[in-house]
XYZ file of N, CA and C in Angstrom:
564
model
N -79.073 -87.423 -23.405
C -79.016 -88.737 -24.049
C -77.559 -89.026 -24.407
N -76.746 -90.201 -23.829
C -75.682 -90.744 -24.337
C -75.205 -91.264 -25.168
N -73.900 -91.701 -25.809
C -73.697 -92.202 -26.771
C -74.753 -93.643 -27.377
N -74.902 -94.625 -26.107
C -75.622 -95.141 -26.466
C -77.175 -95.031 -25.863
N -77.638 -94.089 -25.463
C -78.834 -93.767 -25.911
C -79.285 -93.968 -23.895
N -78.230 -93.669 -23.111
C -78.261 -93.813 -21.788
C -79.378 -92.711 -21.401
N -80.453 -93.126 -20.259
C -81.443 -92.272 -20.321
C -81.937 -93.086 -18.666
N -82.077 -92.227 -17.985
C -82.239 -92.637 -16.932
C -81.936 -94.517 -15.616
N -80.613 -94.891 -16.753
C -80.274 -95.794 -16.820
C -80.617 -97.024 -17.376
N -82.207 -96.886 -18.282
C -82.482 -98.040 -18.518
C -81.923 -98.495 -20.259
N -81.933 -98.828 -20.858
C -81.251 -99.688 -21.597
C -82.389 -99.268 -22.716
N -83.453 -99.813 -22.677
C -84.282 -99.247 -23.473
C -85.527 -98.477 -22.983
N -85.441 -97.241 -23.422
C -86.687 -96.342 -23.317
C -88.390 -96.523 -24.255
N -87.944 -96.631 -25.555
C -88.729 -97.108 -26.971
C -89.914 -97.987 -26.748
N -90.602 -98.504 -25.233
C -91.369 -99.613 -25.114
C -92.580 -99.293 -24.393
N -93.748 -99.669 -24.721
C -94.772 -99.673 -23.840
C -95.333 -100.677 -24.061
N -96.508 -101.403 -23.388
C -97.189 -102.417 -23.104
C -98.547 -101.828 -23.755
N -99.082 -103.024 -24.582
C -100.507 -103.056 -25.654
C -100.704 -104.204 -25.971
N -101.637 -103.955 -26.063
C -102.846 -105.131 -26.731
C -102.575 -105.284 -28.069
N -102.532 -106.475 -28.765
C -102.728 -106.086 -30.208
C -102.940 -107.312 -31.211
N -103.514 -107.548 -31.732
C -103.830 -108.416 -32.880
C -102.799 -108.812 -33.645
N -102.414 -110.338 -32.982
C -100.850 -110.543 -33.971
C -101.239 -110.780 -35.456
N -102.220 -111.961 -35.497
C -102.742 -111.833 -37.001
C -102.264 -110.672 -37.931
N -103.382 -109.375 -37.556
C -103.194 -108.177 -37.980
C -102.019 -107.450 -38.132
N -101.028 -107.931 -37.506
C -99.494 -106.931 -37.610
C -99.219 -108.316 -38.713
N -99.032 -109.203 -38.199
C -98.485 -110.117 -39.153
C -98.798 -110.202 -40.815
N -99.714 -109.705 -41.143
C -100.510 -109.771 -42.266
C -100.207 -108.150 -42.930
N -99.451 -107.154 -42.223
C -98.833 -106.246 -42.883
C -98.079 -106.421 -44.088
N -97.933 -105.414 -44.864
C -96.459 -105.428 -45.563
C -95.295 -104.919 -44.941
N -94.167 -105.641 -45.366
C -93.065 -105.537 -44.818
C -92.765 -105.947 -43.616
N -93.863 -107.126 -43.143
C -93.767 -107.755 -41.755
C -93.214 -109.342 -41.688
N -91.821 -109.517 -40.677
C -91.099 -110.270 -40.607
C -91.310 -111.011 -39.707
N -91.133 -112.198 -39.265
C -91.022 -113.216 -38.126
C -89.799 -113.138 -37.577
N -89.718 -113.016 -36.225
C -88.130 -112.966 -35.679
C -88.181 -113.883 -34.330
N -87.560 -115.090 -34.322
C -87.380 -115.970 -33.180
C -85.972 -116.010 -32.687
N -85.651 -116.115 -31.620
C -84.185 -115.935 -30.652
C -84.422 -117.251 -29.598
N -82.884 -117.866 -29.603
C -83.226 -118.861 -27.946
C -81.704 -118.497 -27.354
N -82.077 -117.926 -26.148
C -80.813 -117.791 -25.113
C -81.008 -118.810 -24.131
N -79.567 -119.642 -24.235
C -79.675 -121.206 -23.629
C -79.149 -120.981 -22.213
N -79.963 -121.531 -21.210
C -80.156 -121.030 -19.544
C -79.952 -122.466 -19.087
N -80.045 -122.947 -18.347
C -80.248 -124.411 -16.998
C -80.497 -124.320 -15.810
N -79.510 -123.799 -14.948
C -79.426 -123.987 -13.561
C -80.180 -122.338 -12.955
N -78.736 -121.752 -13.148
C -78.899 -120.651 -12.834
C -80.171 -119.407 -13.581
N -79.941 -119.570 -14.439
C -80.569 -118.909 -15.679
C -81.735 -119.552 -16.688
N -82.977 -118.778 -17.007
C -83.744 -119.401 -17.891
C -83.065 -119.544 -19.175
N -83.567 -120.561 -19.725
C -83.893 -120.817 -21.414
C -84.928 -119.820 -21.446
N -84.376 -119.138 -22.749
C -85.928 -118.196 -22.960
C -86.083 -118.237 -25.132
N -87.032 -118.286 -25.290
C -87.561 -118.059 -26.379
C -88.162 -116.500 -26.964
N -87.621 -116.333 -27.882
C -87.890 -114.423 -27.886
C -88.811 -114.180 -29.225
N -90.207 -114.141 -29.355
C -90.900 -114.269 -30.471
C -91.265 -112.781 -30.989
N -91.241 -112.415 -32.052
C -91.715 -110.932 -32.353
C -91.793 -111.214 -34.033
N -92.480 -110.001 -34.144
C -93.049 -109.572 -35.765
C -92.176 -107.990 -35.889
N -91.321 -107.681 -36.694
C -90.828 -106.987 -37.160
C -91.222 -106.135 -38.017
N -92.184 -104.717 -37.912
C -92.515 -104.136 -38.942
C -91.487 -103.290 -39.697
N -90.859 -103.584 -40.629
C -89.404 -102.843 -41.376
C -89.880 -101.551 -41.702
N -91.178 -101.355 -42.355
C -91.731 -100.043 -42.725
C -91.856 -99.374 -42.141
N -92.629 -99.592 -40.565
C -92.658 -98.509 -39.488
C -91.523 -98.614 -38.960
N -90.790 -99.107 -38.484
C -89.731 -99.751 -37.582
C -90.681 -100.097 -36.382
N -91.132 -101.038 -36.250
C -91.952 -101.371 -34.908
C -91.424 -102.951 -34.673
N -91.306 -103.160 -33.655
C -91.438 -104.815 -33.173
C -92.229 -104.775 -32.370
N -93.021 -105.823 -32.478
C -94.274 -106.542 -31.704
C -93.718 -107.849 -30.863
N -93.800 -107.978 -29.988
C -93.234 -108.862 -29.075
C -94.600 -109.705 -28.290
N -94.288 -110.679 -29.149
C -96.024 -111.388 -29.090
C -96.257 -112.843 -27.973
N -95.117 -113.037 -27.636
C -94.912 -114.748 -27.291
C -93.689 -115.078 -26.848
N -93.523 -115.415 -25.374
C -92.052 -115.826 -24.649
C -91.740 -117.240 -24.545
N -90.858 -117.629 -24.311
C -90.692 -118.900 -23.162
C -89.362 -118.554 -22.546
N -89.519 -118.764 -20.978
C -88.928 -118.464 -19.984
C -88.805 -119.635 -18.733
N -88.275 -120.741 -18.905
C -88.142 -121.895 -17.801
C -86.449 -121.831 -17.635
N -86.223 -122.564 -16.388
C -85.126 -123.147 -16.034
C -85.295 -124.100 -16.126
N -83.968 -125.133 -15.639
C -83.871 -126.749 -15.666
C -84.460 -127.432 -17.089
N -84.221 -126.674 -18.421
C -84.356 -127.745 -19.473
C -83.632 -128.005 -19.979
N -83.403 -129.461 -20.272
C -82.917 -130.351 -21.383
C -83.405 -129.149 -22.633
N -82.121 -129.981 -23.725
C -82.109 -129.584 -25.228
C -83.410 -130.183 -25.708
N -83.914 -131.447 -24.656
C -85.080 -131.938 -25.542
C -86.098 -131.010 -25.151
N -85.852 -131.198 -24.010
C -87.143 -130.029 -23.193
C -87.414 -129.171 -23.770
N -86.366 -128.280 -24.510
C -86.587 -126.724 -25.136
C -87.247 -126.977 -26.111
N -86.778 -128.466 -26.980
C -87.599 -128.835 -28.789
C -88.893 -128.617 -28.258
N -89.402 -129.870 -26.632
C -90.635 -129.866 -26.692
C -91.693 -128.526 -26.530
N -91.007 -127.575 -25.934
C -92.107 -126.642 -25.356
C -91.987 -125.647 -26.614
N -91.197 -125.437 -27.124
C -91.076 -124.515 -28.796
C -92.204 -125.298 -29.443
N -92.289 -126.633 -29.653
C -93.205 -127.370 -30.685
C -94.619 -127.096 -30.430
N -94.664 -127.293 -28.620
C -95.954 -126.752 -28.098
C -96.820 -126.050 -27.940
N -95.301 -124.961 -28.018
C -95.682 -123.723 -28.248
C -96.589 -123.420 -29.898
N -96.120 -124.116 -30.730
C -96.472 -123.695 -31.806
C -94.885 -122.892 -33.033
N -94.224 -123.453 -32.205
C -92.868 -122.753 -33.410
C -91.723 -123.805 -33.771
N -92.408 -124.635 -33.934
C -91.171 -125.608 -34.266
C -90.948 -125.654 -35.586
N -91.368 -125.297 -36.730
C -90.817 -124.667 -38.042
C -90.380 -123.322 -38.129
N -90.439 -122.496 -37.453
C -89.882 -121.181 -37.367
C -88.672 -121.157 -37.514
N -87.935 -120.043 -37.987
C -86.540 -120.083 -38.027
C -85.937 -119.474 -37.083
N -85.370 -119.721 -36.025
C -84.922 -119.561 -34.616
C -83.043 -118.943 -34.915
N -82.796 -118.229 -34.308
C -81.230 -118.286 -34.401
C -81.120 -117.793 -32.763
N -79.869 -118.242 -32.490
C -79.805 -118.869 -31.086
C -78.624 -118.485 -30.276
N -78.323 -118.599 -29.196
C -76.403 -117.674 -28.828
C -75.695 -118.984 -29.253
N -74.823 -118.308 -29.451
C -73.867 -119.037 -30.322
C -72.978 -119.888 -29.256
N -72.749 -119.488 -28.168
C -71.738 -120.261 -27.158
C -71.978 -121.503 -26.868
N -73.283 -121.829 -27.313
C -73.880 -123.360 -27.142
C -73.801 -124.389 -28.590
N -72.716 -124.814 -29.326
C -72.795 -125.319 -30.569
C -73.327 -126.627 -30.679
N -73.029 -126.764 -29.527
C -73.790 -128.690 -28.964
C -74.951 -128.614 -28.971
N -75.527 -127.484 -28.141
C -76.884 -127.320 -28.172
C -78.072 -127.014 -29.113
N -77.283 -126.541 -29.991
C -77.626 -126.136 -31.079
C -77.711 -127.393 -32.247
N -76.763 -127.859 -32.493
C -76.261 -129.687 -33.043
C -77.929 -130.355 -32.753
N -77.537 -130.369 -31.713
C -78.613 -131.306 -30.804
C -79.854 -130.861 -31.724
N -80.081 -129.528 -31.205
C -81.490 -129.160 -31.594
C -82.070 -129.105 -32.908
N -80.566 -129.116 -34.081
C -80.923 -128.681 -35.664
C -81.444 -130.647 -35.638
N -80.655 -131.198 -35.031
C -81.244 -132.903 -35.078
C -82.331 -133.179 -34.940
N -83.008 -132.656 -34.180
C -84.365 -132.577 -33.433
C -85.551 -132.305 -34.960
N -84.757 -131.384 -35.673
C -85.495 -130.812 -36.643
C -85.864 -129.559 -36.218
N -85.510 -128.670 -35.529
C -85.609 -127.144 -35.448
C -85.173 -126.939 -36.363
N -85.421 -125.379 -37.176
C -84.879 -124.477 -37.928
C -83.852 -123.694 -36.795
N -82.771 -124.160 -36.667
C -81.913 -123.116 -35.798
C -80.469 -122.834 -36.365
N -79.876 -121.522 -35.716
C -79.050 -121.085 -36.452
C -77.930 -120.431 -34.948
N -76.685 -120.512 -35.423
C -76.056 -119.671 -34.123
C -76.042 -118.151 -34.317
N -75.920 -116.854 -33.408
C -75.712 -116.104 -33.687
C -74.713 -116.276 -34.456
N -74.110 -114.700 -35.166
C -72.724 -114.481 -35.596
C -72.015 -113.562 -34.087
N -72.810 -113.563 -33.456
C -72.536 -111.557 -32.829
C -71.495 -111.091 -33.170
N -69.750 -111.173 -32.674
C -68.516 -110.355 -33.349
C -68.514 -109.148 -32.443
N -67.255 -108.734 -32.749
C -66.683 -107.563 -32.475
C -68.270 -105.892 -31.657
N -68.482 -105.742 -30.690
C -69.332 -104.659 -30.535
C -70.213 -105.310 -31.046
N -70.747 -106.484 -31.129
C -72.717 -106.809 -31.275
C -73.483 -106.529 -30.044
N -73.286 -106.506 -29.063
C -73.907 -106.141 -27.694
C -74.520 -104.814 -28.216
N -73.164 -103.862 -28.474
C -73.450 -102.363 -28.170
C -74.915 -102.241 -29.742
N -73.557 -102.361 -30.728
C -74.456 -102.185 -31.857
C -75.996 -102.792 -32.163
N -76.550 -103.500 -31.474
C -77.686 -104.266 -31.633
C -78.452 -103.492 -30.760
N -77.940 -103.059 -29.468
C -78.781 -102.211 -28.595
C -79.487 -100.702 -29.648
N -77.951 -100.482 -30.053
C -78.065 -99.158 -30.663
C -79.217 -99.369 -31.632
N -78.985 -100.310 -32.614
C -80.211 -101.003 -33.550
C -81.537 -100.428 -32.835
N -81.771 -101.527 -31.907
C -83.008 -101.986 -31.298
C -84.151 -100.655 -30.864
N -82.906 -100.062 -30.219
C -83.347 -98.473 -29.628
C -83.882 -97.435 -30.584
N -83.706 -97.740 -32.260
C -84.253 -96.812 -33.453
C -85.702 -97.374 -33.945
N -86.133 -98.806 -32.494
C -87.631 -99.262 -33.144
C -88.555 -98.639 -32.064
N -89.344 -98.807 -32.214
C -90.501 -98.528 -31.682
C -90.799 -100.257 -31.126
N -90.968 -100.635 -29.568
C -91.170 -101.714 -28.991
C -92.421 -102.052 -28.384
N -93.294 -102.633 -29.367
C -94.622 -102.876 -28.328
C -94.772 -104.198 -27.947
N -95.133 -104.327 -26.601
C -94.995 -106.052 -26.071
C -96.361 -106.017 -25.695
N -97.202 -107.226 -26.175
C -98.221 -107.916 -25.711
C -98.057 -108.210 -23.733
N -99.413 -108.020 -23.488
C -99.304 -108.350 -21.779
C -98.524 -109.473 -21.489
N -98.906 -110.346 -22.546
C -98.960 -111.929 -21.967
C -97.382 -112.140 -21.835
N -96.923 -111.333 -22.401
C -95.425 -111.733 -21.852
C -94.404 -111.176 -20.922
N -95.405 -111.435 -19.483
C -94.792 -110.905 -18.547
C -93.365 -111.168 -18.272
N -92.329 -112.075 -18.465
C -91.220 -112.311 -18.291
C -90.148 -110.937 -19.348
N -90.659 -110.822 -20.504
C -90.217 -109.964 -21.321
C -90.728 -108.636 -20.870
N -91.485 -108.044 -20.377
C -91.323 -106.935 -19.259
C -90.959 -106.674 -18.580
N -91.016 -107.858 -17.454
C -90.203 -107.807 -16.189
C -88.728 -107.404 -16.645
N -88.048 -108.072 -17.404
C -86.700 -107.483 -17.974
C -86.390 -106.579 -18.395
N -87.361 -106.007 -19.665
C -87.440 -105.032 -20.480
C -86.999 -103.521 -19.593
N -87.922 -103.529 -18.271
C -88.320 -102.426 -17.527
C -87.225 -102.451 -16.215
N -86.539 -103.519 -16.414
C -85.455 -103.759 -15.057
C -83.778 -103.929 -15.979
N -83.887 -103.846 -17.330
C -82.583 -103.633 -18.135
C -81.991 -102.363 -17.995
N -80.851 -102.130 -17.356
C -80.114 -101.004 -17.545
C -78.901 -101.386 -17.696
N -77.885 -100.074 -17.748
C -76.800 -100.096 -18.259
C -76.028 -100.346 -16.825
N -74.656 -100.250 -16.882
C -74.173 -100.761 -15.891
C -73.103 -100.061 -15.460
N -72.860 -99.709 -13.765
C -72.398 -98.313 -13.230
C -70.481 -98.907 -12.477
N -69.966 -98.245 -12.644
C -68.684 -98.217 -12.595
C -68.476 -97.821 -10.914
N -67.220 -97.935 -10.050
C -67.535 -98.215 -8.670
C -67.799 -96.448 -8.474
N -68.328 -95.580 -9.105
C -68.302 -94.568 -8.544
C -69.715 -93.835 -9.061
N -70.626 -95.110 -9.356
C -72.065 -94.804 -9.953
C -71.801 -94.544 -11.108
N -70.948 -94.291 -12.056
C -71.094 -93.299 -13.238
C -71.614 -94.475 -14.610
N -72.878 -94.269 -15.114
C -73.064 -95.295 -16.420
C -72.062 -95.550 -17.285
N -72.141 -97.190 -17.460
C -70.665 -97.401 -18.492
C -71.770 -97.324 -19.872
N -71.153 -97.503 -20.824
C -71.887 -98.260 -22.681
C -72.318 -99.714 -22.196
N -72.022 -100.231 -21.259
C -72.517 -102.027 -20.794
C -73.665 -102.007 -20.376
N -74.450 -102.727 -20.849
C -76.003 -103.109 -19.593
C -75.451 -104.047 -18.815
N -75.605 -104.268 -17.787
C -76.136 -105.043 -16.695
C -75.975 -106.781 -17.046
N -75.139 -107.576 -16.253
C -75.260 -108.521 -17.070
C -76.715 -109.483 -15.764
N -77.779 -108.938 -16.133
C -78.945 -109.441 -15.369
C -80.536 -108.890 -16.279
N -80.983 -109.534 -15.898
C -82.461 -109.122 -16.848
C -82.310 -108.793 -18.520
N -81.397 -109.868 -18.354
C -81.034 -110.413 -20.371
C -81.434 -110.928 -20.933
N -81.855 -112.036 -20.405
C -82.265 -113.318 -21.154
C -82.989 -113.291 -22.100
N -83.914 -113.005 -22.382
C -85.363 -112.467 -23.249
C -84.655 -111.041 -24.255
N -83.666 -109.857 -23.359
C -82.926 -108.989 -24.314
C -81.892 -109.670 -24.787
N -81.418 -110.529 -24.550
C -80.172 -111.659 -25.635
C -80.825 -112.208 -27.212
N -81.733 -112.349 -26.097
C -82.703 -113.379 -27.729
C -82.989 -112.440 -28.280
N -83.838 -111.748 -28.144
C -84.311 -110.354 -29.081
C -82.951 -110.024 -30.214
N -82.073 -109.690 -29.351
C -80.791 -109.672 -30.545
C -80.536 -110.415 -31.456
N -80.468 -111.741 -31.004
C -80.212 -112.543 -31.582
C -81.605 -112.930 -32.836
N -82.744 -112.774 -32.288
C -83.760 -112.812 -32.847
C -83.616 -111.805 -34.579
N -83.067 -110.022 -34.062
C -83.007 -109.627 -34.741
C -81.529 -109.552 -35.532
N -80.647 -110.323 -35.686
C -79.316 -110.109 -35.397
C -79.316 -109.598 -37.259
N -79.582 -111.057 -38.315
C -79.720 -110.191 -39.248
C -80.287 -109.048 -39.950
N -80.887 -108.658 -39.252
C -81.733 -107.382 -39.690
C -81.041 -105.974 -39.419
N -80.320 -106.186 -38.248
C -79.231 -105.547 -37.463
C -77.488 -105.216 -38.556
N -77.766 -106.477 -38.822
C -76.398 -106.921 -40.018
C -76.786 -105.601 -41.449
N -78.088 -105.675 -41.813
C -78.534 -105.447 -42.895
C -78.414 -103.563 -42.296
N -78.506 -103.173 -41.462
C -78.952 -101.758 -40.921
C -79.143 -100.964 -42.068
N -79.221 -100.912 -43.368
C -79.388 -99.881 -44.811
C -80.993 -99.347 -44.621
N -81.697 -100.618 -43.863
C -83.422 -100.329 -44.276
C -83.521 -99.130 -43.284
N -82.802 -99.177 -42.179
C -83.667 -97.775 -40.797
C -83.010 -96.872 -41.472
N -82.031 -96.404 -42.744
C -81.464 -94.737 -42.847
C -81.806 -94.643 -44.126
């Protein structure tokens, strides 16, 4: 196991696929709501990153995606609302401040990341001390989850970088968890 937690190249090991009663996790103690939006168009999805944060166990539940290309800022309000999260408190990548503008107008609860100096690494490092269970239904957040690795230098050798591919859904998650990440006192 490597500094950052390099293990057969994938990025995160900590995850399996389950069934599970969001109600029921949600209705824990010490259970948090965590929403993320990594802003996509052409090339790349918009994705929405929904999870329940158990602080006590360290578990995240990864309950609910959104994963399209080609949306408008309105597009994203509409399918979040549709979804059912348009009061949620969302925090979002920060490289988009327009988009973000736009969307706090709209009436989202949204927020930019902070990330800074090593948030990539350090958030991985975070992420990797939970325990990750993802609901089926969010096949897009698997497909990534299980195709995230780190990223090899011209002579194969793993760098500390993942991959800049099968992010989108692991961007948000960060961002999803970014303050909790900030706070790191509760996992030691």
């Amino acid at each position: 196991l490597g500094q950052w937690g390099i293990v057969d190249g994938l990025v995160y090991e900590n995850w399996r696929e389950e069934h599970f009663n969001i109600d029921a996790v949600r209705n824990r103690p010490g259970v948090v709501s965590a929403f993320g939006l990594d802003f996509g168009y052409t090339n790349d999805p918009s994705t929405l990153f929904c999870g329940l944060l158990d602080k006590n166990n360290k578990q995240l539940f990864v309950f609910d995606e959104m994963y399209k290309k080609g949306l408008s800022n309105r597009a994203i309000y509409d399918n979040i609302g549709r979804m059912g999260y348009g009061k949620e408190h969302i925090t979002a990548d920060s490289a988009e401040p327009k988009s973000i503008d736009e969307l706090k107008g709209m009436g989202l609860r949204i927020k930019a990341a902070k990330k800074g100096k090593d948030s990539i690494k350090n958030g991985i490092q975070w992420i990797q001390d939970l325990e990750i269970i993802v609901h089926p239904q969010c096949v897009n957040f698997l497909t990534e989850i299980s195709n995230y690795t780190w990223d090899q230098d011209k002579f194969g050798n793993k760098m500390n970088v993942p991959i800049d591919d099968f992010n989108h859904l692991m961007d948000a998650m960060r961002y999803a968890l970014e303050q909790y990440i900030a706070e790191k006192k509760w996992l030691y």
